[in-house]
PDB file of C-alpha atoms in Angstrom:
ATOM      1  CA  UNK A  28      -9.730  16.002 -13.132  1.00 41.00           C
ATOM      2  CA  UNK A  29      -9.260  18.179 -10.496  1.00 39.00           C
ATOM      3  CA  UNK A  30      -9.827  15.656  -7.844  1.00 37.00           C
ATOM      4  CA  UNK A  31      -7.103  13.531  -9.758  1.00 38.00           C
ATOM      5  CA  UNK A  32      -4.654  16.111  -9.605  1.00 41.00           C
ATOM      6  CA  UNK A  33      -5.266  16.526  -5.323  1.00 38.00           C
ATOM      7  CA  UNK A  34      -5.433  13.141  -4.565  1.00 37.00           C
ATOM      8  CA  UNK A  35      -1.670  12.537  -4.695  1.00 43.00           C
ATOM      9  CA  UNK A  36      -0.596  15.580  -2.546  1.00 43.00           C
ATOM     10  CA  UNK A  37      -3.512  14.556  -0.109  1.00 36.00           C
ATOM     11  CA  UNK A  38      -2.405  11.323   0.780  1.00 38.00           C
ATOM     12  CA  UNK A  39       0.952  12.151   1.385  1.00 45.00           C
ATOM     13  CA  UNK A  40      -0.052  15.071   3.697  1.00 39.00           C
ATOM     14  CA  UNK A  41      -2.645  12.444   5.522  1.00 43.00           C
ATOM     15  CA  UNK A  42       0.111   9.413   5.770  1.00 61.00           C
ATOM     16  CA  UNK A  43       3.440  12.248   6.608  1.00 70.00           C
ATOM     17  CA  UNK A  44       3.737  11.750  10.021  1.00 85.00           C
ATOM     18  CA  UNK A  45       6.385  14.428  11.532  1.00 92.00           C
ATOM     19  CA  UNK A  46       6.820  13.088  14.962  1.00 93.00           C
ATOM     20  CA  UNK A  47       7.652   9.455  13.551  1.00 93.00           C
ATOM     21  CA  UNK A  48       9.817  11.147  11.337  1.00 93.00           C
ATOM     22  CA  UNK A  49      11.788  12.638  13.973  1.00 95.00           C
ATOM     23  CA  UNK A  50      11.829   9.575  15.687  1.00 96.00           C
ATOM     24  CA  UNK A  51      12.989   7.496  12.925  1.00 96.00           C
ATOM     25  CA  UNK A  52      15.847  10.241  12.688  1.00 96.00           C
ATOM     26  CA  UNK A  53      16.509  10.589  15.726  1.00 97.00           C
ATOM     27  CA  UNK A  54      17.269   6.598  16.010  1.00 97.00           C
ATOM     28  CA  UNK A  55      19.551   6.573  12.535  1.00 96.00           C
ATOM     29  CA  UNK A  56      21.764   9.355  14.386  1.00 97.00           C
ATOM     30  CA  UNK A  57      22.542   7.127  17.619  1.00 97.00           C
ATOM     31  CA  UNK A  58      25.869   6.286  17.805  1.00 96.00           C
ATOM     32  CA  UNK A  59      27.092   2.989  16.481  1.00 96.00           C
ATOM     33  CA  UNK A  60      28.250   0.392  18.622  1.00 97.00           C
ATOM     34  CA  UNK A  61      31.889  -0.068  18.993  1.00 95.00           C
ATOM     35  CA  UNK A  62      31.785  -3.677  19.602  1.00 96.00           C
ATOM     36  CA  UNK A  63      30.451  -5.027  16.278  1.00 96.00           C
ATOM     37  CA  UNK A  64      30.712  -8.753  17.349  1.00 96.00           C
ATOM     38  CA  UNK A  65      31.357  -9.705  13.496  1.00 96.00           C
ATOM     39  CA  UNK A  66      34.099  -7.359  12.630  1.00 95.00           C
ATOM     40  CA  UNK A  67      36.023  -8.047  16.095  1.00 95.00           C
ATOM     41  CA  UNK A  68      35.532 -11.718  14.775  1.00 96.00           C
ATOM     42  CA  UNK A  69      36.150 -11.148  11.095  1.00 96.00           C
ATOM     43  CA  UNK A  70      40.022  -9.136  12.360  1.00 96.00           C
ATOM     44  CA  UNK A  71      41.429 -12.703  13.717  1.00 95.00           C
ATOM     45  CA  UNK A  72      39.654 -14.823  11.615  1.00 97.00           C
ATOM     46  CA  UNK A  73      37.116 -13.455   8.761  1.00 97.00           C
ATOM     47  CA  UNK A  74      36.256 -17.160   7.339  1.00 97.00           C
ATOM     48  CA  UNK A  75      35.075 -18.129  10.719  1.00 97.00           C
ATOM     49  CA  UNK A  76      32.786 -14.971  11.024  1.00 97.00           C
ATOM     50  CA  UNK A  77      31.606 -15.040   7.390  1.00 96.00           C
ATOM     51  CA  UNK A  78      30.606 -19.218   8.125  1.00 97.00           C
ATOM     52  CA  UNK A  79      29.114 -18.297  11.328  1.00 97.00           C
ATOM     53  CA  UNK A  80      26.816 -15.538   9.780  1.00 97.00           C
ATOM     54  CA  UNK A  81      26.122 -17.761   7.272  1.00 96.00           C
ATOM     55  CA  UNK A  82      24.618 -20.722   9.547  1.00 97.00           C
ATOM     56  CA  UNK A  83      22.666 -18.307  11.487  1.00 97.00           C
ATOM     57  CA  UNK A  84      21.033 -17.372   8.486  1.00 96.00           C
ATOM     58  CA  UNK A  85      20.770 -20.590   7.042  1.00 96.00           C
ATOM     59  CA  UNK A  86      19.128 -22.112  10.847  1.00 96.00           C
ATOM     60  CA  UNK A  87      16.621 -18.851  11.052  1.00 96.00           C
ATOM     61  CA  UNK A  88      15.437 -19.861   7.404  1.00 94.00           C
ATOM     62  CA  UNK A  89      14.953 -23.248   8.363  1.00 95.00           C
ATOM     63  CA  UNK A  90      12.708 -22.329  11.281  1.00 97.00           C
ATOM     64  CA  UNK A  91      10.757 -19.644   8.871  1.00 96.00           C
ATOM     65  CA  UNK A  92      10.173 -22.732   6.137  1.00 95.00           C
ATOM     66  CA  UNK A  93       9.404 -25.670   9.140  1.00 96.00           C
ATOM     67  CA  UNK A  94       6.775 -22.487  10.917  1.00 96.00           C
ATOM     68  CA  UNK A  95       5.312 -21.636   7.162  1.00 96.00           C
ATOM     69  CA  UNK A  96       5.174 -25.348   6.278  1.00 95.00           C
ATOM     70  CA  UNK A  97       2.759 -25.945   9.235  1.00 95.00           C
ATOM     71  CA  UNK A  98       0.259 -23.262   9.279  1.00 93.00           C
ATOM     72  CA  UNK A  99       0.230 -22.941   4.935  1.00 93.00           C
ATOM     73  CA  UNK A 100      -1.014 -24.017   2.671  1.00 93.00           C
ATOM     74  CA  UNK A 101       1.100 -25.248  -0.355  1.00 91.00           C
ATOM     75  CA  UNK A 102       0.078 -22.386  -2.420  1.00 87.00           C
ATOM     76  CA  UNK A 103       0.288 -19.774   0.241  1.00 91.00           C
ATOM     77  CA  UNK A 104       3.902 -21.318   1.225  1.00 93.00           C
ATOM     78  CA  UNK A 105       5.359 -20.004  -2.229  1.00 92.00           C
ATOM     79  CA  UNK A 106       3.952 -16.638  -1.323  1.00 92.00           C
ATOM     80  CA  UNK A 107       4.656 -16.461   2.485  1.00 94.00           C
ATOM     81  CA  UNK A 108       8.334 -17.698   1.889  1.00 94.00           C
ATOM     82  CA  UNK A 109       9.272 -15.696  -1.345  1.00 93.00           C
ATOM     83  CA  UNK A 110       8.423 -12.271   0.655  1.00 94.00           C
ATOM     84  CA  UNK A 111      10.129 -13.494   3.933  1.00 95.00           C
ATOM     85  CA  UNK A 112      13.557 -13.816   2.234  1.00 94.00           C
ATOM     86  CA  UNK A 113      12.816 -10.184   0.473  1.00 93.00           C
ATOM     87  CA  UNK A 114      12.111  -8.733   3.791  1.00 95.00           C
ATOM     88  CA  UNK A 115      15.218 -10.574   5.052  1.00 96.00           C
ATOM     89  CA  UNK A 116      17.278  -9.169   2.224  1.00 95.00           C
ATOM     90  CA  UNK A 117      16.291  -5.910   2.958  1.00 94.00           C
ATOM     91  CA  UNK A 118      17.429  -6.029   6.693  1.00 96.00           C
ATOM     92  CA  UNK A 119      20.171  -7.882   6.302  1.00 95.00           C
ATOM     93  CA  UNK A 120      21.636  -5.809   3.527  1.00 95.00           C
ATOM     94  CA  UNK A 121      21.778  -2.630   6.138  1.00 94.00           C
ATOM     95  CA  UNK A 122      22.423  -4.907   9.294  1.00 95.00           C
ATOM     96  CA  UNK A 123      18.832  -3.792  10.527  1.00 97.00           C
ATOM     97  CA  UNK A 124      19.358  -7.582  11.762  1.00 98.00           C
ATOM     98  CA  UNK A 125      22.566  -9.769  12.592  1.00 98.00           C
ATOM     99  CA  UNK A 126      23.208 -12.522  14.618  1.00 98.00           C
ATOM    100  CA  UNK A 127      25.047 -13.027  17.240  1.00 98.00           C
ATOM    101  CA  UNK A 128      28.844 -14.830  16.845  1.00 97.00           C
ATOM    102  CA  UNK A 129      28.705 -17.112  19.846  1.00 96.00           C
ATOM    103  CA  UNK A 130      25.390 -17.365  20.686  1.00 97.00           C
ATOM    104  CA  UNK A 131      23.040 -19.948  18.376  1.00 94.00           C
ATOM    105  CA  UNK A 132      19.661 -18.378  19.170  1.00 96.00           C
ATOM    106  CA  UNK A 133      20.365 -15.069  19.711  1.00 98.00           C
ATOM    107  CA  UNK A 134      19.372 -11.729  16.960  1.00 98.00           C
ATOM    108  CA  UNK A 135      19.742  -8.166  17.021  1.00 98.00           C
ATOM    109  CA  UNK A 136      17.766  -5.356  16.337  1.00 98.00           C
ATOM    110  CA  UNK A 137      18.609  -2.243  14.704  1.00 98.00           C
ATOM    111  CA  UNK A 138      15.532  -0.323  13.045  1.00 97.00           C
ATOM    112  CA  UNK A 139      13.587   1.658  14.710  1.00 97.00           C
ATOM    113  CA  UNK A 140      10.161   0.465  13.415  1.00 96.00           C
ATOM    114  CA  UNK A 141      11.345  -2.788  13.886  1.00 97.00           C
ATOM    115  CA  UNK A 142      11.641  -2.212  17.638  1.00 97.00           C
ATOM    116  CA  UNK A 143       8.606  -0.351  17.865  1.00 96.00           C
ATOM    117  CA  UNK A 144       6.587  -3.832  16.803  1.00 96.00           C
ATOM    118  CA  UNK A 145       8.772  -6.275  18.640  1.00 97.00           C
ATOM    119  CA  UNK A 146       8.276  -3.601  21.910  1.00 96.00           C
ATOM    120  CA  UNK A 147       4.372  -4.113  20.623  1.00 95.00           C
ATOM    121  CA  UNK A 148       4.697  -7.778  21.040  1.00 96.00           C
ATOM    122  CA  UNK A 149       6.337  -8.242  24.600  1.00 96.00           C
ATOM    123  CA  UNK A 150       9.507  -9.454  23.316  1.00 97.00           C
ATOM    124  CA  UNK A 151      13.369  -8.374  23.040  1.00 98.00           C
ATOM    125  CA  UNK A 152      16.022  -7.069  25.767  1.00 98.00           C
ATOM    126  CA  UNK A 153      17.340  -3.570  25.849  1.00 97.00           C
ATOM    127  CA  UNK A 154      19.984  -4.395  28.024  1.00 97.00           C
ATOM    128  CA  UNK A 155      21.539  -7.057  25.864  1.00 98.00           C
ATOM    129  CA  UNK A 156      22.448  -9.773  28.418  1.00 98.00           C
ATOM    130  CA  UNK A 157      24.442 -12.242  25.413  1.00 98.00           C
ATOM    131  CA  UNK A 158      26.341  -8.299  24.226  1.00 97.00           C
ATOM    132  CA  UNK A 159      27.645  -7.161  27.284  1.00 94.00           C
ATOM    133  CA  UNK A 160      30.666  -5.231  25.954  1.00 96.00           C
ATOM    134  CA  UNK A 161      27.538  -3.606  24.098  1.00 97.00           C
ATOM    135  CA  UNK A 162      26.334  -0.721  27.389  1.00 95.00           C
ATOM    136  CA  UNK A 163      23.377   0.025  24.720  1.00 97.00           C
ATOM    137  CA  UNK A 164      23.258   3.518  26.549  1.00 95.00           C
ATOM    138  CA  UNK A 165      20.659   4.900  23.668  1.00 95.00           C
ATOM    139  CA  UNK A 166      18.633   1.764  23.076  1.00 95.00           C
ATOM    140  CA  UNK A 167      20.470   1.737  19.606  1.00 98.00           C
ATOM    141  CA  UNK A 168      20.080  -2.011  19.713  1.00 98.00           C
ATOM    142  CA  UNK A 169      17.272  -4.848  20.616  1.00 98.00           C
ATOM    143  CA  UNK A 170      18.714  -8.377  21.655  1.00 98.00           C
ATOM    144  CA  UNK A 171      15.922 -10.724  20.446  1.00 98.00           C
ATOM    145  CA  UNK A 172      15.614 -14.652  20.495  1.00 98.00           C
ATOM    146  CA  UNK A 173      15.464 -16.436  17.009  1.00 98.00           C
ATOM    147  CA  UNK A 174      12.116 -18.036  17.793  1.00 97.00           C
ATOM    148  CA  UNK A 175      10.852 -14.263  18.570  1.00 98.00           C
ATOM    149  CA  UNK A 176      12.361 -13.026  15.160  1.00 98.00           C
ATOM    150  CA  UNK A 177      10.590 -15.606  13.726  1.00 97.00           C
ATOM    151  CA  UNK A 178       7.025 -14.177  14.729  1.00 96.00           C
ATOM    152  CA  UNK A 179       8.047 -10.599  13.889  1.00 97.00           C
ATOM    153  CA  UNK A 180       9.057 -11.727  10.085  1.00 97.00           C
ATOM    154  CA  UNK A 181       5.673 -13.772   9.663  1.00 96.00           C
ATOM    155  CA  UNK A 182       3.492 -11.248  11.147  1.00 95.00           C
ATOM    156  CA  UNK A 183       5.267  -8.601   8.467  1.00 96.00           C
ATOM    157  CA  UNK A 184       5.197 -11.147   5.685  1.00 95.00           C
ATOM    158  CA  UNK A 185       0.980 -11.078   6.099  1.00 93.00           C
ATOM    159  CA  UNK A 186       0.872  -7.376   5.945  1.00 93.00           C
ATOM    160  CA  UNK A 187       3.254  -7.448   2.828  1.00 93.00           C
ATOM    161  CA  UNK A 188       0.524  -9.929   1.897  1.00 89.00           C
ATOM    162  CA  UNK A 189      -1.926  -7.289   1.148  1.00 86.00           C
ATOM    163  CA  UNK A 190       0.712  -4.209  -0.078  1.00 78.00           C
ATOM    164  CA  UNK A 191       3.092  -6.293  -1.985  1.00 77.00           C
ATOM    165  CA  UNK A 192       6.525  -4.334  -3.222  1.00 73.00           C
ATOM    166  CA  UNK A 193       5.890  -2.557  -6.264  1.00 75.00           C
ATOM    167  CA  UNK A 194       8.567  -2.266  -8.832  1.00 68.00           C
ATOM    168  CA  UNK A 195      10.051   1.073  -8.574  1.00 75.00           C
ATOM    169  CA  UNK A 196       8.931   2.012  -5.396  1.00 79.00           C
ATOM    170  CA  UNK A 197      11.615   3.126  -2.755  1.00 89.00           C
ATOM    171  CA  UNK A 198      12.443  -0.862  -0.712  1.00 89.00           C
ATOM    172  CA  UNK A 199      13.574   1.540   2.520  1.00 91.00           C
ATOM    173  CA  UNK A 200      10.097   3.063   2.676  1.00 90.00           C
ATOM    174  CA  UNK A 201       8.434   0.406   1.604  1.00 92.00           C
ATOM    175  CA  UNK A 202       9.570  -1.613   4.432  1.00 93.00           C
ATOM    176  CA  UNK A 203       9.211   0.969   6.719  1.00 93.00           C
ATOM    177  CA  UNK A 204       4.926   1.450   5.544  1.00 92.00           C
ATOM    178  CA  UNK A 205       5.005  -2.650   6.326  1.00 94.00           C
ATOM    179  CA  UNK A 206       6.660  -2.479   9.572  1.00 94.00           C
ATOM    180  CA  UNK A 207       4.239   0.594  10.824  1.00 94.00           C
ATOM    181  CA  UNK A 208       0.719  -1.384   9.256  1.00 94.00           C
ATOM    182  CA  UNK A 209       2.023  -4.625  10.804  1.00 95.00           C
ATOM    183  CA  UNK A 210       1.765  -2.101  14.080  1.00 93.00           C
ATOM    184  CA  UNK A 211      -1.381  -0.689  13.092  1.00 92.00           C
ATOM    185  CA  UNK A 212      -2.865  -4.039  12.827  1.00 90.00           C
ATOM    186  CA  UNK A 213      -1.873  -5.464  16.122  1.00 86.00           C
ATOM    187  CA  UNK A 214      -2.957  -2.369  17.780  1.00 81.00           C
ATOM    188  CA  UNK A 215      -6.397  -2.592  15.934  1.00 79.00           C
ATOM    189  CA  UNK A 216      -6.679  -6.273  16.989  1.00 67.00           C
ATOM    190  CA  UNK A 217      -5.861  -5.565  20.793  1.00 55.00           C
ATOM    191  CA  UNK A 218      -8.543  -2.675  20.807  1.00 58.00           C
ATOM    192  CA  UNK A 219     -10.851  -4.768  19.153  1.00 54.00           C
ATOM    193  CA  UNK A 220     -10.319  -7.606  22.088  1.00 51.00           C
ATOM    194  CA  UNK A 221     -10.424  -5.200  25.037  1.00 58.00           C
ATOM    195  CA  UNK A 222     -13.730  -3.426  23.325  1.00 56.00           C
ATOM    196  CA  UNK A 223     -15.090  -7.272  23.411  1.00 58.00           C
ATOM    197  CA  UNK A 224     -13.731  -7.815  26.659  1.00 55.00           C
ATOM    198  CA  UNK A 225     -15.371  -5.044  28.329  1.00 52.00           C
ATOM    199  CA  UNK A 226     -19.105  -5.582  26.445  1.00 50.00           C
ATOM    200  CA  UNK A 227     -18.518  -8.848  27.604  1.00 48.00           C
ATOM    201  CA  UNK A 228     -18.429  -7.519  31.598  1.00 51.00           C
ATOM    202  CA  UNK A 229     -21.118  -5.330  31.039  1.00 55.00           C
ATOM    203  CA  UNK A 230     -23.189  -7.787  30.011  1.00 59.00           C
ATOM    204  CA  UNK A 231     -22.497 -10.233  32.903  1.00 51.00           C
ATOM    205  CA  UNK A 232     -22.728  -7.603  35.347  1.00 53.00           C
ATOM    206  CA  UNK A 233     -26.245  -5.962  33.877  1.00 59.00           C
ATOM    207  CA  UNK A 234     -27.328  -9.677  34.265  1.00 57.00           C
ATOM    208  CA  UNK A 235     -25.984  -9.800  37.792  1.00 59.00           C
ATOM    209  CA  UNK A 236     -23.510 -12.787  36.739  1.00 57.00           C
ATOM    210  CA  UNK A 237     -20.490 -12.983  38.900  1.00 55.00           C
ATOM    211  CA  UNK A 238     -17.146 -14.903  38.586  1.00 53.00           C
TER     212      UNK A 238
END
């Protein structure tokens, strides 16, 4: 019983983390950008912004469905695809993600976990070449392609996989847990390649194997 009682304060001491928390903070209190391609849009003309959003959303499902479609199965699909428009929901509902207004392939990035995992996987622009009213002094903001978005939703979708939203539970931090395994993972993956990669050398060279 008493073991019961511990366990909950012992996991959140182990999974607290109080320089990510600072970091997390510290990326919330960055200043806005002034230039909010939408809103200068939406002031002359708000049904040509609220369209254009619209089809960008519309196109980046279609490329999630066409990506799922080819590497699922039919019962996975229903799976895969019902999480990626959660996890879309949830970042689109706090403009953690928005498109850009005049060009078709083009995504933002604002979450810092979100970064942290596209940064992971060798993709997105700091200095926003397609936002260039945007100076991104504080690295606020990630300019990503579509295609590239496209990876970081499926890769999260497969960790969401295996800790599915549970009702109740806080959507912010859940996302946030997904974003940071989905991290873990690749990390864990690239270790376990380099660890393979170097037995791999030893063994050649012990057997005095050259290139």
């Amino acid at each position: 019983m008493l073991l019961l009682k511990l366990l909950p304060n012992l996991l959140s001491e182990t999974t607290y983390n109080p320089q990510l928390y600072k970091a997390r903070k510290r990326h919330s209190n960055l200043p806005k950008t002034q230039h909010d391609k939408f809103c200068c849009l939406a002031d002359q003309n708000y049904q040509q912004a609220r369209t254009i959003a619209q089809q960008r959303y519309s196109e980046l499902a279609q490329m999630l469905r066409a990506v799922v479609k080819e590497h699922y199965t039919l019962a996975e699909q229903n799976k895969i695809n019902s999480i990626i428009i959660q996890i879309i929901d949830i970042l689109a509902s706090q403009a953690n993600i928005f498109p850009d207004m005049d060009y078709k392939n083009v995504w933002y990035i604002d979450h810092y976990d979100l970064i942290e995992l596209a940064r992971n996987m060798g993709v997105g622009d700091e200095t926003l070449p397609h936002w260039q009213e945007e100076l991104n002094k504080y690295n606020r903001y990630l300019e990503i392609s579509a295609s590239d978005l496209v990876k970081i939703l499926l890769d999260l979708a497969e960790e969401a996989l295996l800790d599915g939203y549970q009702s109740g539970t806080n959507v912010d931090q859940w996302f946030r847990y997904i974003a940071r395994e989905t991290l873990k993972s690749r990390q864990r993956l690239f270790r376990y390649h380099q660890k393979r990669s170097e037995a791999f050398y030893i063994s050649h060279h012990n057997l005095g194997i050259e290139d």
